[in-house]
Structure formats: structure tokens, C-alpha cells
PDB file of C-alpha atoms in Angstrom:
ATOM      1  CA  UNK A1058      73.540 -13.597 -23.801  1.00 71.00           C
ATOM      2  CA  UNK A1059      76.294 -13.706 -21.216  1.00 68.00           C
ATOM      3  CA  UNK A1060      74.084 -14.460 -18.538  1.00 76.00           C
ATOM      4  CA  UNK A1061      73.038 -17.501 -20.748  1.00 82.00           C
ATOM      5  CA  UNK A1062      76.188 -19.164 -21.314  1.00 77.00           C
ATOM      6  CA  UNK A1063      77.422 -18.423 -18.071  1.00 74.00           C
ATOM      7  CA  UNK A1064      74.269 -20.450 -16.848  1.00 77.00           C
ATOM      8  CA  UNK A1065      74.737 -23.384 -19.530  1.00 79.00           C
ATOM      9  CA  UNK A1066      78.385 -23.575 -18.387  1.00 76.00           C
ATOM     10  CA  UNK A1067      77.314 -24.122 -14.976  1.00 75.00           C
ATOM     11  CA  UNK A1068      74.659 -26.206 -15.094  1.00 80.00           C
ATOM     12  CA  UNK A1069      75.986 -28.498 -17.404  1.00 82.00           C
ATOM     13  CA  UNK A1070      79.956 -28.181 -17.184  1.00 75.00           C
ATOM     14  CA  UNK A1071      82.240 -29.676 -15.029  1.00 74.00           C
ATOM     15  CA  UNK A1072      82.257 -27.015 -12.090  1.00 70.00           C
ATOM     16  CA  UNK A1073      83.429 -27.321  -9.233  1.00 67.00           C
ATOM     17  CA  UNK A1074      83.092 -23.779  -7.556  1.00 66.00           C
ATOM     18  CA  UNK A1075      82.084 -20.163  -8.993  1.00 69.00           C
ATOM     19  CA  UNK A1076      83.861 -17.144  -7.088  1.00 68.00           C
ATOM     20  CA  UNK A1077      81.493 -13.526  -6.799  1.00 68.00           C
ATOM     21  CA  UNK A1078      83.442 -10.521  -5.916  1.00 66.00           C
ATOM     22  CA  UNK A1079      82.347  -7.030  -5.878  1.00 65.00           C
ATOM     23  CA  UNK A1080      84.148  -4.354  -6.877  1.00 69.00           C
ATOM     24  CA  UNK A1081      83.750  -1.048  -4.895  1.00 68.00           C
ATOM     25  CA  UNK A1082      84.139   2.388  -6.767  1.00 75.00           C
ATOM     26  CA  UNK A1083      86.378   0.641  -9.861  1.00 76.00           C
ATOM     27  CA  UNK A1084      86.043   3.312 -12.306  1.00 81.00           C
ATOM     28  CA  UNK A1085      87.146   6.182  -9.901  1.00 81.00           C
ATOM     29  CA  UNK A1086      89.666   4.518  -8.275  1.00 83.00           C
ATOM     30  CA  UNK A1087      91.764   2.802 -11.371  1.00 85.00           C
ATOM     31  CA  UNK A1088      95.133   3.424 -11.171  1.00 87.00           C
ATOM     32  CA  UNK A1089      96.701   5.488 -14.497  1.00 91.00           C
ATOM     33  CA  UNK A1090     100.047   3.963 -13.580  1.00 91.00           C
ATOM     34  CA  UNK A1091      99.199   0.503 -13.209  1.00 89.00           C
ATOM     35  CA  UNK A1092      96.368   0.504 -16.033  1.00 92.00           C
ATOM     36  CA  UNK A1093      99.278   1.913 -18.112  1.00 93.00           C
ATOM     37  CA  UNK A1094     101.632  -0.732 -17.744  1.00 92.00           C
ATOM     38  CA  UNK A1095      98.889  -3.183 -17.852  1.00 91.00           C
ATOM     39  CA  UNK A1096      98.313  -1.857 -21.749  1.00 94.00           C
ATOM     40  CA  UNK A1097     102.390  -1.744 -22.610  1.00 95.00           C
ATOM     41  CA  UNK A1098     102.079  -5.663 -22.293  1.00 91.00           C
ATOM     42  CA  UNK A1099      99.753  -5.628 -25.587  1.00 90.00           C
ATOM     43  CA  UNK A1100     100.398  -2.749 -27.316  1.00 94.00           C
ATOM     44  CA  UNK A1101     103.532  -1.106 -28.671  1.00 95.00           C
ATOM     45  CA  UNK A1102     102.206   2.050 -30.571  1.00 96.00           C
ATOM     46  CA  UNK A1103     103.812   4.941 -28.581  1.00 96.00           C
ATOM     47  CA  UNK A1104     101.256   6.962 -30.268  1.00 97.00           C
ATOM     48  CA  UNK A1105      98.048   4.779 -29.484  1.00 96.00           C
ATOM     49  CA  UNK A1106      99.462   4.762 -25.365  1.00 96.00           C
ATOM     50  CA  UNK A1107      99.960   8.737 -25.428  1.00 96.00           C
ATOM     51  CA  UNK A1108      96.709   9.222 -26.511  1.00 95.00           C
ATOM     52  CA  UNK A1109      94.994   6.654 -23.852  1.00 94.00           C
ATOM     53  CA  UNK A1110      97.122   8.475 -21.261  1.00 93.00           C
ATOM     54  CA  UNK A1111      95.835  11.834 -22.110  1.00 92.00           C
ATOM     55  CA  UNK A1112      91.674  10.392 -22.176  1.00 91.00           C
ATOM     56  CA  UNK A1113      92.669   9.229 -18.397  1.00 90.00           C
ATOM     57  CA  UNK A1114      93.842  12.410 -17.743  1.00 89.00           C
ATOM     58  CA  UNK A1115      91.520  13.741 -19.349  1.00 86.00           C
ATOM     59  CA  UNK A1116      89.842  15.671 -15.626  1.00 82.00           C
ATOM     60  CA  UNK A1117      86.467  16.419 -14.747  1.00 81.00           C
ATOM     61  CA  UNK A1118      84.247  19.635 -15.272  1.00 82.00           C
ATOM     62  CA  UNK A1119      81.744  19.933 -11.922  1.00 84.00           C
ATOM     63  CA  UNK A1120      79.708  23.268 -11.959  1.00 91.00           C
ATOM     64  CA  UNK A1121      82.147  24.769 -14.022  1.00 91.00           C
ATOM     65  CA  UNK A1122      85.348  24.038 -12.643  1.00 91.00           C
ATOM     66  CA  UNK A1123      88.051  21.924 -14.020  1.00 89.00           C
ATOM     67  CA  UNK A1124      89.535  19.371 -11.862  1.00 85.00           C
ATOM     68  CA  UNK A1125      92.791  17.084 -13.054  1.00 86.00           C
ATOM     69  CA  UNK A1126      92.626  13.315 -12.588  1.00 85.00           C
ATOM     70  CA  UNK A1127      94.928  11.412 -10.629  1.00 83.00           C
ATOM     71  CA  UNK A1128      93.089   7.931 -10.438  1.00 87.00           C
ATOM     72  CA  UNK A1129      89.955   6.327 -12.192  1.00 85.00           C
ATOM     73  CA  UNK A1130      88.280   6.432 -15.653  1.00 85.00           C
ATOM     74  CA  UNK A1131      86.217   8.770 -17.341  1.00 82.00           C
ATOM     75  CA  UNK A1132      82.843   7.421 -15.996  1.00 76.00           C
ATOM     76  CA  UNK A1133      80.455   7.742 -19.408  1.00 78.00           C
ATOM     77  CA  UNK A1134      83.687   7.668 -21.491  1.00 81.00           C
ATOM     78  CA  UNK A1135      83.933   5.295 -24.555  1.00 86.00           C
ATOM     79  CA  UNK A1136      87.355   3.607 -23.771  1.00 89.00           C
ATOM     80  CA  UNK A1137      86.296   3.265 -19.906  1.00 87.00           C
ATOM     81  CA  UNK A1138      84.959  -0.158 -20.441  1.00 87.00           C
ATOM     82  CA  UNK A1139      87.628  -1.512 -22.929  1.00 90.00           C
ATOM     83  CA  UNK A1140      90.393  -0.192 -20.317  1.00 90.00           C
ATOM     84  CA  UNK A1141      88.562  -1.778 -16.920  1.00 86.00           C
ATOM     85  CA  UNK A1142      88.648  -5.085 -18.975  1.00 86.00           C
ATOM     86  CA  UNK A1143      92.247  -5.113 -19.726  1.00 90.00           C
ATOM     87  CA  UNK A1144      92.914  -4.045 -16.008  1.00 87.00           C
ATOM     88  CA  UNK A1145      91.171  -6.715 -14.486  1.00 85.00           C
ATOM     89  CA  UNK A1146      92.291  -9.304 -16.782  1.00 88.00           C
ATOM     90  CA  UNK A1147      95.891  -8.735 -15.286  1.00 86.00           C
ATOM     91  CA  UNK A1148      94.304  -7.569 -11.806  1.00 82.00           C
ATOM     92  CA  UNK A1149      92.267 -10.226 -11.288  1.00 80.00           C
ATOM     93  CA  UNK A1150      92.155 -12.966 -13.898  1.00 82.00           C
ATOM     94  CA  UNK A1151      95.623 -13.810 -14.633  1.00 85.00           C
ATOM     95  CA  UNK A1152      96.376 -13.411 -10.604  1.00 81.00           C
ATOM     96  CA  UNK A1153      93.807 -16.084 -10.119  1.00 78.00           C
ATOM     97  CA  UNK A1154      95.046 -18.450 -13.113  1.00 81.00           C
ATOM     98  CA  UNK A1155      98.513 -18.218 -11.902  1.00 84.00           C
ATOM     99  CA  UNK A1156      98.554 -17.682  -7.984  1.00 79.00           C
ATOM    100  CA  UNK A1157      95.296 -19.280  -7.103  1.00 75.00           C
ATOM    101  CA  UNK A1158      94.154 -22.042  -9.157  1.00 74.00           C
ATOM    102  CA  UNK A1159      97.615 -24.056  -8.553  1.00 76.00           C
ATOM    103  CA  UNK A1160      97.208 -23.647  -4.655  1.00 70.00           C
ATOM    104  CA  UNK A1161      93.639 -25.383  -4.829  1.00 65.00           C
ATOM    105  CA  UNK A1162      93.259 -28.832  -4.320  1.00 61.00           C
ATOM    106  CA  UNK A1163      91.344 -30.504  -7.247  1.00 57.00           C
ATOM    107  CA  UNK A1164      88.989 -32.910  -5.064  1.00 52.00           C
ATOM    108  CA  UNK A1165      88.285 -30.932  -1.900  1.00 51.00           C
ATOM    109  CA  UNK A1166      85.433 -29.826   0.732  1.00 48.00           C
ATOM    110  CA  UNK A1167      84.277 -26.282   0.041  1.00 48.00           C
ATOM    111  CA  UNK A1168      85.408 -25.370   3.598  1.00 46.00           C
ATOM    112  CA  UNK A1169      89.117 -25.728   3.315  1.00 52.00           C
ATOM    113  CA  UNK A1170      88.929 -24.172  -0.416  1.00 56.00           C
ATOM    114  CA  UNK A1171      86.952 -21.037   0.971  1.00 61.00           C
ATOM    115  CA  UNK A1172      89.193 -20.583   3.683  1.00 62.00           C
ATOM    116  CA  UNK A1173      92.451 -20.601   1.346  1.00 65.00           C
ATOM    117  CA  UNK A1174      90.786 -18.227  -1.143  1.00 68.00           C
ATOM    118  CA  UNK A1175      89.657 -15.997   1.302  1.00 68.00           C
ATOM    119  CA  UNK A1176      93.364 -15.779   3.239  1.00 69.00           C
ATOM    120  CA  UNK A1177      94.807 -14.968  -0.515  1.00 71.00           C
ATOM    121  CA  UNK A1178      92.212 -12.647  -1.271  1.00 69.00           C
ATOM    122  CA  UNK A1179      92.878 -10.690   1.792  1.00 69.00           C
ATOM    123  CA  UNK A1180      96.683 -10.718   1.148  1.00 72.00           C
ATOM    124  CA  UNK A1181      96.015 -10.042  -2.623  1.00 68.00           C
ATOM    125  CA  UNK A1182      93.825  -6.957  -1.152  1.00 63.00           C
ATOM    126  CA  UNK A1183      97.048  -5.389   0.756  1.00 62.00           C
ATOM    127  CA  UNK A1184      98.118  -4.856  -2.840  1.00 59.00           C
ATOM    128  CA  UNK A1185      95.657  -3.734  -4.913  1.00 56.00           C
ATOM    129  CA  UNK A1186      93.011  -1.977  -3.587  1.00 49.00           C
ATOM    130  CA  UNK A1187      89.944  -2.767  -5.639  1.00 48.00           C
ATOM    131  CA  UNK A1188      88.309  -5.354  -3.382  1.00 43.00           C
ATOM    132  CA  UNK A1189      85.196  -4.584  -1.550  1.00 41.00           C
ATOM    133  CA  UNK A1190      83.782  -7.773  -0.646  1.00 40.00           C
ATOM    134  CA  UNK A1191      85.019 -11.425  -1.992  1.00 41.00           C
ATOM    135  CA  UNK A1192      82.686 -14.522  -1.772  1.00 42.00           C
ATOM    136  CA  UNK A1193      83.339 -17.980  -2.409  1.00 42.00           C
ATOM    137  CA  UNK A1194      79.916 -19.721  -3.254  1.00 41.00           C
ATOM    138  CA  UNK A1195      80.408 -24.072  -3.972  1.00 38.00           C
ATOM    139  CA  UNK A1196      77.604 -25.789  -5.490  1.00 39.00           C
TER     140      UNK A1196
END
């Protein structure tokens, strides 16, 4: 369904470029900390937050041995894909509304565009460490 729209929106939209980026080992390296502030900006139950912080810390169980959790998600747990969505919304989505869109010219080659992304993507990547491989693909 997703697939579907995305492909209607493109095809018959006014779009000028469509940016891929891959995301290397998200769900084991998510930061608690971060993901945790990230949530405080929408919700104001203290109880609701406790209990999220305790299913990140949640640990791990491998051949019978307990291990705490310092980073990532619960990989298999229910909240895991609720919480990466929130993260990258601030991560990643409302980084590239506010930082990147306004720094890209709106009638340009796809040259000096990828070039500009890619320098901000690198400097975005000194900060949050997510970032495996960025593309810029124009059509």
C-alpha cells in the first residue's frame, strides 16, 4: 500500500528529487537517552515514559545469560517499531524539513543539489551516528 502511493506520488506529483538512505544496525544502536528525550516532546505521562524506559532496558537473555542494555531496541519487541518512528522523525525528518530543505535551491541541476546534501549529510553524520550510506537519486 505504501509502496503504491509512494509510486503515485512520484510519478504523478510535482517531484523534484527523492533521497534513499540506509540505515546500518538502527535497532541495536538507538540511543535510550536521545530516544527518551525525543518522546518527552509528545508525551507528558511520567508513568507512560517510566515504563518505555524500563522495555529499553529491558536486556537480553543469550544462552542463558542476562545481559543489560545500554543502546538499541528490543529487536522482536512490540514498541520497537512505534519508538524507531518517533526517533527518526526528529533524527531525520524534522532535521531535513528544517536544516536541509531551506538550503536547497528550488530550480537547480542535480549536481550542485547532490553535492550540498551529501556535505550536510556527512556533517549531520559527526552527530548522530545512524548513517551507513546516503544517496541522492534526481529524476
Amino acid at each position: 500500500m505504501l509502496l503504491l502511493k509512494l509510486n503515485k506520488t512520484i510519478m504523478t506529483g510535482p517531484v523534484n528529487f527523492v533521497v534513499d538512505m540506509d540505515i546500518s544496525k538502527f535497532f541495536d544502536t538507538v540511543d535510550h537517552k536521545r530516544l527518551m528525550e525525543c518522546l518527552k516532546q509528545r508525551i507528558v505521562d511520567p508513568s507512560l515514559l517510566q515504563l518505555i524506559g524500563r522495555f529499553l532496558k529491558s536486556g537480553i537473555m543469550e544462552e542463558g545469560k542476562y545481559f543489560e542494555t545500554e543502546m538499541g531496541t528490543p529487536q522482536g519487541g512490540i514498541l520497537s517499531p512505534v519508538l524507531a518512528n518517533v526517533y527518526l522523525h526528529y533524527a531525520l525528518d524534522k532535521w531535513f524539513e528544517d536544516e536541509v530543505k531551506p538550503q536547497l535551491p528550488r530550480f537547480c541541476t542535480a549536481y550542485p543539489i547532490c553535492r550540498r546534501l551529501c556535505r550536510m549529510l556527512r556533517e549531520r553524520n559527526r552527530s548522530q551516528s545512524i548513517w551507513r550510506r546516503s544517496e541522492a537519486t534526481y529524476g
